[in-house]
CSV table of C-alpha atoms in Angstrom, one decimal:
chain,number,residue,atom,x,y,z
A,195,MET,CA,100.6,83.0,123.6
A,196,PRO,CA,96.8,83.9,124.0
A,197,ASN,CA,95.8,86.1,121.0
A,198,PRO,CA,96.2,89.6,122.6
A,199,LEU,CA,95.1,92.7,121.1
A,200,ALA,CA,97.5,93.8,118.0
A,201,ILE,CA,97.7,97.6,117.1
A,202,ASP,CA,99.5,98.4,113.7
A,203,ALA,CA,101.2,101.8,114.2
A,204,HIS,CA,102.3,102.2,111.1
A,205,ALA,CA,99.6,102.0,108.3
A,206,HIS,CA,99.0,104.2,105.4
A,207,ILE,CA,95.7,105.2,103.5
A,208,CYS,CA,94.2,107.3,100.8
A,209,THR,CA,90.8,106.0,100.0
A,210,GLU,CA,89.1,106.8,96.4
A,211,GLU,CA,86.6,109.2,98.3
A,212,THR,CA,89.8,111.2,99.7
A,213,MET,CA,91.3,110.8,95.9
A,214,ASN,CA,88.0,112.4,94.4
A,215,LEU,CA,87.9,115.1,97.1
A,216,LEU,CA,91.8,115.8,96.3
A,217,ASN,CA,91.2,115.7,92.2
A,218,LYS,CA,88.2,118.2,92.8
A,219,GLU,CA,90.0,120.8,95.2
A,220,VAL,CA,93.7,120.4,94.4
A,221,PRO,CA,93.6,119.6,90.7
A,222,LYS,CA,97.1,120.2,90.0
A,223,VAL,CA,98.4,117.4,91.9
A,224,ALA,CA,95.5,114.9,90.7
A,225,SER,CA,95.6,111.2,90.8
A,226,SER,CA,94.3,108.3,89.1
A,227,LEU,CA,94.0,104.6,89.6
A,228,LYS,CA,94.7,101.5,87.0
A,229,GLU,CA,94.7,98.1,87.6
A,230,TYR,CA,97.0,96.1,85.8
A,231,GLU,CA,96.5,92.9,87.9
A,232,LYS,CA,93.7,91.7,89.8
A,233,ASP,CA,93.5,93.7,92.8
A,234,VAL,CA,96.8,95.5,92.1
A,235,PHE,CA,96.7,98.9,90.7
A,236,GLU,CA,99.3,101.7,89.3
A,237,TRP,CA,98.5,104.9,91.1
A,238,THR,CA,99.4,108.3,89.6
A,239,VAL,CA,99.9,111.5,91.6
A,240,ALA,CA,101.1,115.0,90.1
A,241,GLY,CA,102.0,112.5,87.1
A,242,VAL,CA,104.2,110.3,88.8
A,243,PRO,CA,103.3,106.6,88.8
A,244,TYR,CA,103.7,104.3,91.8
A,245,ARG,CA,103.3,100.7,92.0
A,246,PRO,CA,102.2,98.2,93.2
A,247,LEU,CA,99.2,99.6,95.0
A,248,PRO,CA,97.1,96.7,96.7
A,249,ARG,CA,93.2,97.6,96.5
A,250,GLY,CA,93.7,97.6,100.7
A,251,GLY,CA,95.2,100.9,100.1
A,252,PHE,CA,92.2,102.6,99.1
A,253,ASP,CA,89.4,100.1,99.7
A,254,ILE,CA,88.6,100.1,103.7
A,255,GLU,CA,86.7,97.0,103.2
A,256,GLN,CA,89.7,95.3,101.9
A,257,ARG,CA,92.1,96.8,104.4
A,258,LEU,CA,89.7,95.5,107.1
A,259,LYS,CA,90.1,91.7,105.5
A,260,ASP,CA,93.7,92.1,105.1
A,261,MET,CA,93.8,93.5,108.9
A,262,LYS,CA,92.0,90.2,110.3
A,263,ALA,CA,94.0,87.9,107.9
A,264,SER,CA,97.2,89.4,109.5
A,265,ASP,CA,96.5,89.1,113.0
A,266,VAL,CA,96.0,92.8,113.4
A,267,ASP,CA,92.9,94.2,115.3
A,268,MET,CA,93.3,97.9,114.7
A,269,GLN,CA,95.4,100.2,112.7
A,270,VAL,CA,96.6,104.0,113.1
A,271,LEU,CA,95.9,105.5,109.9
A,272,SER,CA,98.4,108.0,108.1
A,273,ASN,CA,98.3,109.5,105.2
A,274,THR,CA,100.2,107.7,102.4
A,275,PRO,CA,103.9,109.6,102.0
A,276,GLN,CA,103.3,110.5,97.8
A,277,THR,CA,100.6,112.7,99.2
A,278,PHE,CA,103.1,114.9,101.6
A,279,MET,CA,103.4,117.6,98.9
A,280,TYR,CA,106.1,119.4,100.3
A,281,ASN,CA,107.3,120.6,97.1
A,282,GLN,CA,104.2,122.1,96.1
A,283,ASP,CA,102.4,125.4,96.7
A,284,ALA,CA,102.1,125.8,100.3
A,285,GLY,CA,98.4,127.1,100.4
A,286,MET,CA,97.7,124.4,98.0
A,287,THR,CA,99.4,121.7,100.1
A,288,ALA,CA,97.5,123.1,103.5
A,289,ALA,CA,94.3,122.2,101.5
A,290,ALA,CA,95.2,119.0,100.8
A,291,CYS,CA,96.0,118.3,104.4
A,292,VAL,CA,92.9,119.8,105.7
A,293,ILE,CA,91.0,117.2,103.5
A,294,GLN,CA,93.2,114.2,104.1
A,295,ASN,CA,93.0,114.7,107.9
A,296,ASP,CA,89.2,115.5,107.8
A,297,GLN,CA,89.2,112.0,105.8
A,298,ILE,CA,91.4,110.0,108.3
A,299,ALA,CA,89.0,111.5,111.2
A,300,LYS,CA,86.0,110.0,109.3
A,301,HIS,CA,87.5,106.6,108.7
A,302,VAL,CA,88.3,106.6,112.8
A,303,ARG,CA,84.6,107.6,113.9
A,304,ASP,CA,83.3,105.0,111.3
A,305,TYR,CA,85.4,102.4,112.2
A,306,PRO,CA,86.0,102.9,116.2
A,307,LYS,CA,87.2,99.7,116.9
A,308,SER,CA,89.6,99.2,114.2
A,309,PHE,CA,91.5,102.9,113.5
A,310,TYR,CA,93.2,105.6,115.5
A,311,GLY,CA,94.6,108.3,113.1
A,312,ILE,CA,97.3,110.7,112.8
A,313,ALA,CA,97.5,113.9,110.6
A,314,THR,CA,99.5,115.1,107.7
A,315,LEU,CA,100.8,118.4,108.0
A,316,PRO,CA,101.8,121.4,105.3
A,317,MET,CA,105.4,121.7,106.6
A,318,GLN,CA,106.7,124.1,104.1
A,319,ASP,CA,104.7,126.4,106.1
A,320,PRO,CA,105.5,126.0,109.6
A,321,LYS,CA,102.9,128.4,110.7
A,322,ALA,CA,99.9,126.6,108.9
A,323,ALA,CA,101.6,123.4,109.9
A,324,ALA,CA,101.0,124.2,113.6
A,325,ASP,CA,97.7,125.5,113.0
A,326,GLU,CA,96.2,122.3,111.2
A,327,LEU,CA,98.3,120.3,114.0
A,328,GLU,CA,95.9,122.1,116.8
A,329,ARG,CA,93.2,121.3,114.8
A,330,ALA,CA,93.5,117.9,114.1
A,331,ILE,CA,94.1,117.2,117.8
A,332,SER,CA,91.8,119.4,119.2
A,333,LYS,CA,89.0,119.6,116.8
A,334,LEU,CA,89.1,116.0,114.8
A,335,GLY,CA,90.8,113.9,117.9
A,336,LEU,CA,93.4,112.8,115.7
A,337,LYS,CA,96.8,111.4,118.2
A,338,GLY,CA,99.4,113.5,116.4
A,339,MET,CA,101.2,113.5,113.0
A,340,GLN,CA,103.2,112.0,110.4
A,341,ILE,CA,106.0,114.2,109.0
A,342,GLY,CA,108.6,113.5,106.5
A,343,SER,CA,112.2,112.7,107.1
A,344,ASN,CA,113.1,116.1,105.9
A,345,ILE,CA,111.2,118.8,104.3
A,346,ASN,CA,112.3,119.6,100.8
A,347,GLY,CA,115.9,119.0,102.0
A,348,LYS,CA,115.9,120.8,105.2
A,349,ASN,CA,116.6,118.9,108.1
A,350,LEU,CA,113.6,118.6,111.2
A,351,ASP,CA,116.1,120.9,113.7
A,352,GLU,CA,115.6,123.6,111.3
A,353,PRO,CA,114.6,126.9,113.7
A,354,GLU,CA,111.9,127.4,111.6
A,355,PHE,CA,109.9,124.0,112.5
A,356,GLU,CA,109.8,125.5,116.2
A,357,PRO,CA,106.1,126.2,115.8
A,358,VAL,CA,105.0,122.8,114.8
A,359,TRP,CA,106.9,121.4,117.7
A,360,GLN,CA,105.5,123.9,120.2
A,361,VAL,CA,101.9,122.3,119.2
A,362,ALA,CA,103.1,119.0,119.2
A,363,ASN,CA,104.9,119.3,122.5
A,364,GLN,CA,101.9,121.0,124.2
A,365,HIS,CA,99.9,118.0,123.2
A,366,HIS,CA,102.1,115.2,124.0
A,367,ALA,CA,101.7,114.4,120.1
A,368,PHE,CA,102.2,111.0,118.5
A,369,CYS,CA,105.1,111.8,115.9
A,370,MET,CA,105.8,109.2,113.1
A,371,ILE,CA,108.8,110.6,111.3
A,372,HIS,CA,108.5,108.5,108.0
A,373,PRO,CA,111.4,109.1,105.2
A,374,ASN,CA,110.8,110.8,102.1
A,375,ASN,CA,112.8,112.9,99.1
A,376,VAL,CA,115.6,110.8,100.5
A,377,ALA,CA,119.4,111.7,100.8
A,378,GLY,CA,122.2,110.7,98.3
A,379,MET,CA,119.9,110.0,95.3
A,380,ASP,CA,122.6,110.3,92.7
A,381,ARG,CA,124.0,107.1,93.9
A,382,LEU,CA,120.9,105.5,94.8
A,383,ARG,CA,118.9,105.2,91.6
A,384,LYS,CA,119.8,101.5,90.6
A,385,TYR,CA,118.7,98.3,92.1
A,386,TYR,CA,116.0,99.8,94.1
A,387,LEU,CA,118.7,101.5,96.6
A,388,ASN,CA,116.4,104.7,97.0
A,389,ASN,CA,114.3,102.6,99.1
A,390,LEU,CA,116.6,99.7,100.4
A,391,ILE,CA,119.4,102.2,101.7
A,392,GLY,CA,118.0,105.3,101.2
A,393,ASN,CA,115.0,104.9,103.2
A,394,PRO,CA,116.6,103.9,106.4
A,395,LEU,CA,119.5,106.4,105.7
A,396,ASP,CA,117.2,109.3,105.5
A,397,THR,CA,115.3,108.1,109.2
A,398,THR,CA,118.8,107.8,110.6
A,399,ILE,CA,119.4,111.7,109.5
A,400,ALA,CA,116.2,112.5,110.8
A,401,ALA,CA,116.9,111.0,114.2
A,402,ALA,CA,120.4,112.8,114.3
A,403,SER,CA,119.0,116.0,113.5
A,404,LEU,CA,116.4,115.7,116.3
A,405,VAL,CA,119.0,114.6,118.7
A,406,PHE,CA,122.2,116.8,118.0
A,407,GLY,CA,119.8,119.6,117.2
A,408,GLY,CA,118.5,119.6,120.8
A,409,VAL,CA,114.7,119.3,119.5
A,410,ILE,CA,114.0,116.1,121.9
A,411,GLU,CA,115.7,118.2,125.0
A,412,ARG,CA,113.5,121.6,124.0
A,413,PHE,CA,110.3,119.3,123.9
A,414,PRO,CA,110.5,116.2,125.5
A,415,ASN,CA,106.7,115.6,125.5
A,416,ILE,CA,106.8,114.8,121.8
A,417,ARG,CA,106.7,110.7,121.3
A,418,PHE,CA,109.0,110.4,118.1
A,419,TYR,CA,108.1,106.8,116.2
A,420,MET,CA,110.9,106.1,113.8
A,421,VAL,CA,110.0,103.5,111.2
A,422,HIS,CA,111.8,100.5,109.6
A,423,GLY,CA,113.3,99.6,113.0
A,424,GLY,CA,114.8,103.4,113.2
A,425,GLY,CA,116.7,103.0,110.1
A,426,PHE,CA,120.5,102.6,111.1
A,427,THR,CA,120.2,104.7,114.5
A,428,PRO,CA,119.5,101.8,117.1
A,429,TYR,CA,123.0,100.3,115.5
A,430,GLN,CA,125.0,103.4,115.5
A,431,ALA,CA,124.1,104.9,118.8
A,432,GLY,CA,127.4,103.8,120.4
A,433,ARG,CA,129.4,106.0,117.4
A,434,TRP,CA,127.0,109.0,118.4
A,435,GLN,CA,127.9,108.5,121.9
A,436,HIS,CA,131.6,108.3,121.4
A,437,GLY,CA,131.9,111.3,118.7
A,438,TRP,CA,129.8,113.2,121.4
A,439,HIS,CA,132.7,112.6,123.8
A,440,VAL,CA,135.5,113.4,121.6
A,441,ARG,CA,134.3,116.4,119.4
A,442,PRO,CA,133.0,119.5,120.0
A,443,GLU,CA,130.4,119.7,117.0
A,444,PRO,CA,128.1,117.2,118.5
A,445,LYS,CA,128.0,119.5,121.6
A,446,VAL,CA,126.7,122.7,119.9
A,447,ASN,CA,123.3,121.9,120.8
A,448,LEU,CA,122.8,118.8,122.5
A,449,LYS,CA,123.9,119.5,126.6
A,450,TYR,CA,123.7,116.0,127.4
A,451,PRO,CA,125.5,112.6,125.7
A,452,PRO,CA,123.3,111.3,122.9
A,453,ALA,CA,122.5,108.0,124.4
A,454,GLU,CA,119.9,109.3,127.1
A,455,THR,CA,118.3,111.4,124.3
A,456,ILE,CA,118.3,108.4,121.7
A,457,ARG,CA,116.2,106.5,124.4
A,458,THR,CA,113.3,108.7,123.9
A,459,PHE,CA,113.0,107.1,120.4
A,460,TYR,CA,110.3,104.8,119.8
A,461,TRP,CA,111.0,102.1,117.0
A,462,ASP,CA,108.7,100.1,114.9
A,463,THR,CA,109.1,96.5,114.0
A,464,ILE,CA,109.8,96.7,110.4
A,465,LEU,CA,112.8,94.9,110.3
A,466,HIS,CA,112.6,91.6,108.0
A,467,SER,CA,114.6,89.6,110.1
A,468,LYS,CA,114.0,87.9,113.6
A,469,PRO,CA,117.4,88.1,114.6
A,470,GLN,CA,117.3,92.0,114.2
A,471,LEU,CA,114.2,92.4,116.0
A,472,GLU,CA,115.1,90.4,118.9
A,473,PHE,CA,118.7,92.8,119.0
A,474,LEU,CA,116.1,96.0,119.1
A,475,VAL,CA,114.1,94.5,121.6
A,476,GLN,CA,117.0,93.2,123.6
A,477,GLU,CA,118.9,96.4,123.4
A,478,TRP,CA,116.2,99.2,124.0
A,479,GLY,CA,113.6,97.1,125.7
A,480,ALA,CA,109.9,95.7,124.6
A,481,ALA,CA,108.9,99.3,126.0
A,482,LYS,CA,110.4,101.4,122.9
A,483,VAL,CA,109.2,99.1,120.3
A,484,ILE,CA,105.9,99.5,118.7
A,485,LEU,CA,103.9,96.7,116.2
A,486,GLY,CA,104.5,98.4,112.5
A,487,SER,CA,104.0,97.2,108.9
A,488,ASP,CA,103.9,99.7,106.2
A,489,TYR,CA,100.5,98.6,104.9
A,490,PRO,CA,99.8,98.1,102.3
A,491,TYR,CA,103.2,98.4,100.5
A,492,ASP,CA,105.4,95.8,99.1
A,493,MET,CA,108.3,96.9,101.5
A,494,GLY,CA,106.3,96.5,104.3
A,495,THR,CA,105.0,92.7,106.0
A,496,PHE,CA,101.6,91.4,106.4
A,497,GLU,CA,103.1,89.2,109.4
A,498,CYS,CA,104.2,92.0,111.6
A,499,ALA,CA,102.0,90.5,114.8
A,500,ARG,CA,102.9,87.0,114.2
A,501,GLN,CA,106.6,88.1,113.8
A,502,VAL,CA,106.1,89.5,117.3
A,503,LYS,CA,104.4,86.7,118.7
A,504,ALA,CA,107.5,84.6,117.8
A,505,LEU,CA,110.0,86.4,119.6
A,506,SER,CA,111.9,84.6,122.4
A,507,CYS,CA,111.0,87.4,125.1
A,508,GLY,CA,108.7,87.1,127.6
A,509,GLU,CA,104.5,87.5,126.9
A,510,LEU,CA,104.3,90.5,128.9
A,511,ASP,CA,107.1,92.2,126.6
A,512,LYS,CA,105.1,90.8,123.5
A,513,VAL,CA,101.6,92.3,124.7
A,514,THR,CA,103.6,95.8,125.4
A,515,MET,CA,104.9,95.9,121.7
A,516,LEU,CA,101.8,94.3,120.2
A,517,ASN,CA,99.4,96.9,121.8
A,518,GLY,CA,100.3,98.3,125.3
A,519,LEU,CA,102.8,101.0,124.6
A,520,VAL,CA,100.9,101.9,121.7
A,521,GLN,CA,97.5,102.6,123.8
A,522,LYS,CA,99.3,104.2,126.5
A,523,LEU,CA,101.0,106.7,124.2
A,524,LEU,CA,98.0,107.7,122.2
A,525,ALA,CA,95.8,108.0,125.3
A,526,ASP,CA,98.4,110.5,126.5
A,527,VAL,CA,97.7,112.8,123.8
A,528,ARG,CA,95.6,115.5,124.9
């Protein structure tokens, strides 16, 4: 196929400049980098080491080279989940969010042909989170937010988060839900199961809370983007539908069968399996699938654009997934 524009909507960033600003303003969660292989680093945040972090995670010039090598033209930049900081003092997290959002907006201004941006929010203080989302969209020109799949163990349908949803709904915000602090850690400590199973599991719990909690029905203008292929949600939707019909509990906050609400989600392409991605597109339609890489992490893929181009669907569907859908959603943010 011709080489259509490819926009990666799931790409994380925390540049060295951002790290230095965070270290100065919020030293309690100071971070540092240690190179242990060429261009591969261990990143320590608040005393917790994470590896590997490739250079592109904090070096924009390297990022641009990696994008070109991956046939990716643009990224929607989001903070890296290690800097959610939901378990820290809310005022400190709010200050850290301002720094990160200002920096992401700066990257977008500096490289307008390469980047869009979305905000991070101090979700443990929903009023502050709502205010920062308003600032990020209205003043900085960001297109929405990335938030965790739970906030310190609280599901996303808790009433306290309503102020955030109200602002997001008003602006038709793009909202990426990313797993963090995953459920079931007592049984997921070995074999990297915290990521292999825990990440898609917690995304699924988040999706269920948004559906059965009535959040999507009450706030229909929010564009929820569920990463890692939506967790297990797209493949268990029939069970949710059946449960709503035969059990009283799923009906408490949900007026209509969940199949209708689930179809409002958007899924990313990170499934690491062509047959599974083919199923996602066939079952839900190309107009619900958005290119994603999880850059720069090893559980993502540098092949996301080429994977979409290799699918069996038609060329128009491929263009929809590569750029058309996400461009439309981001343009709708107001």
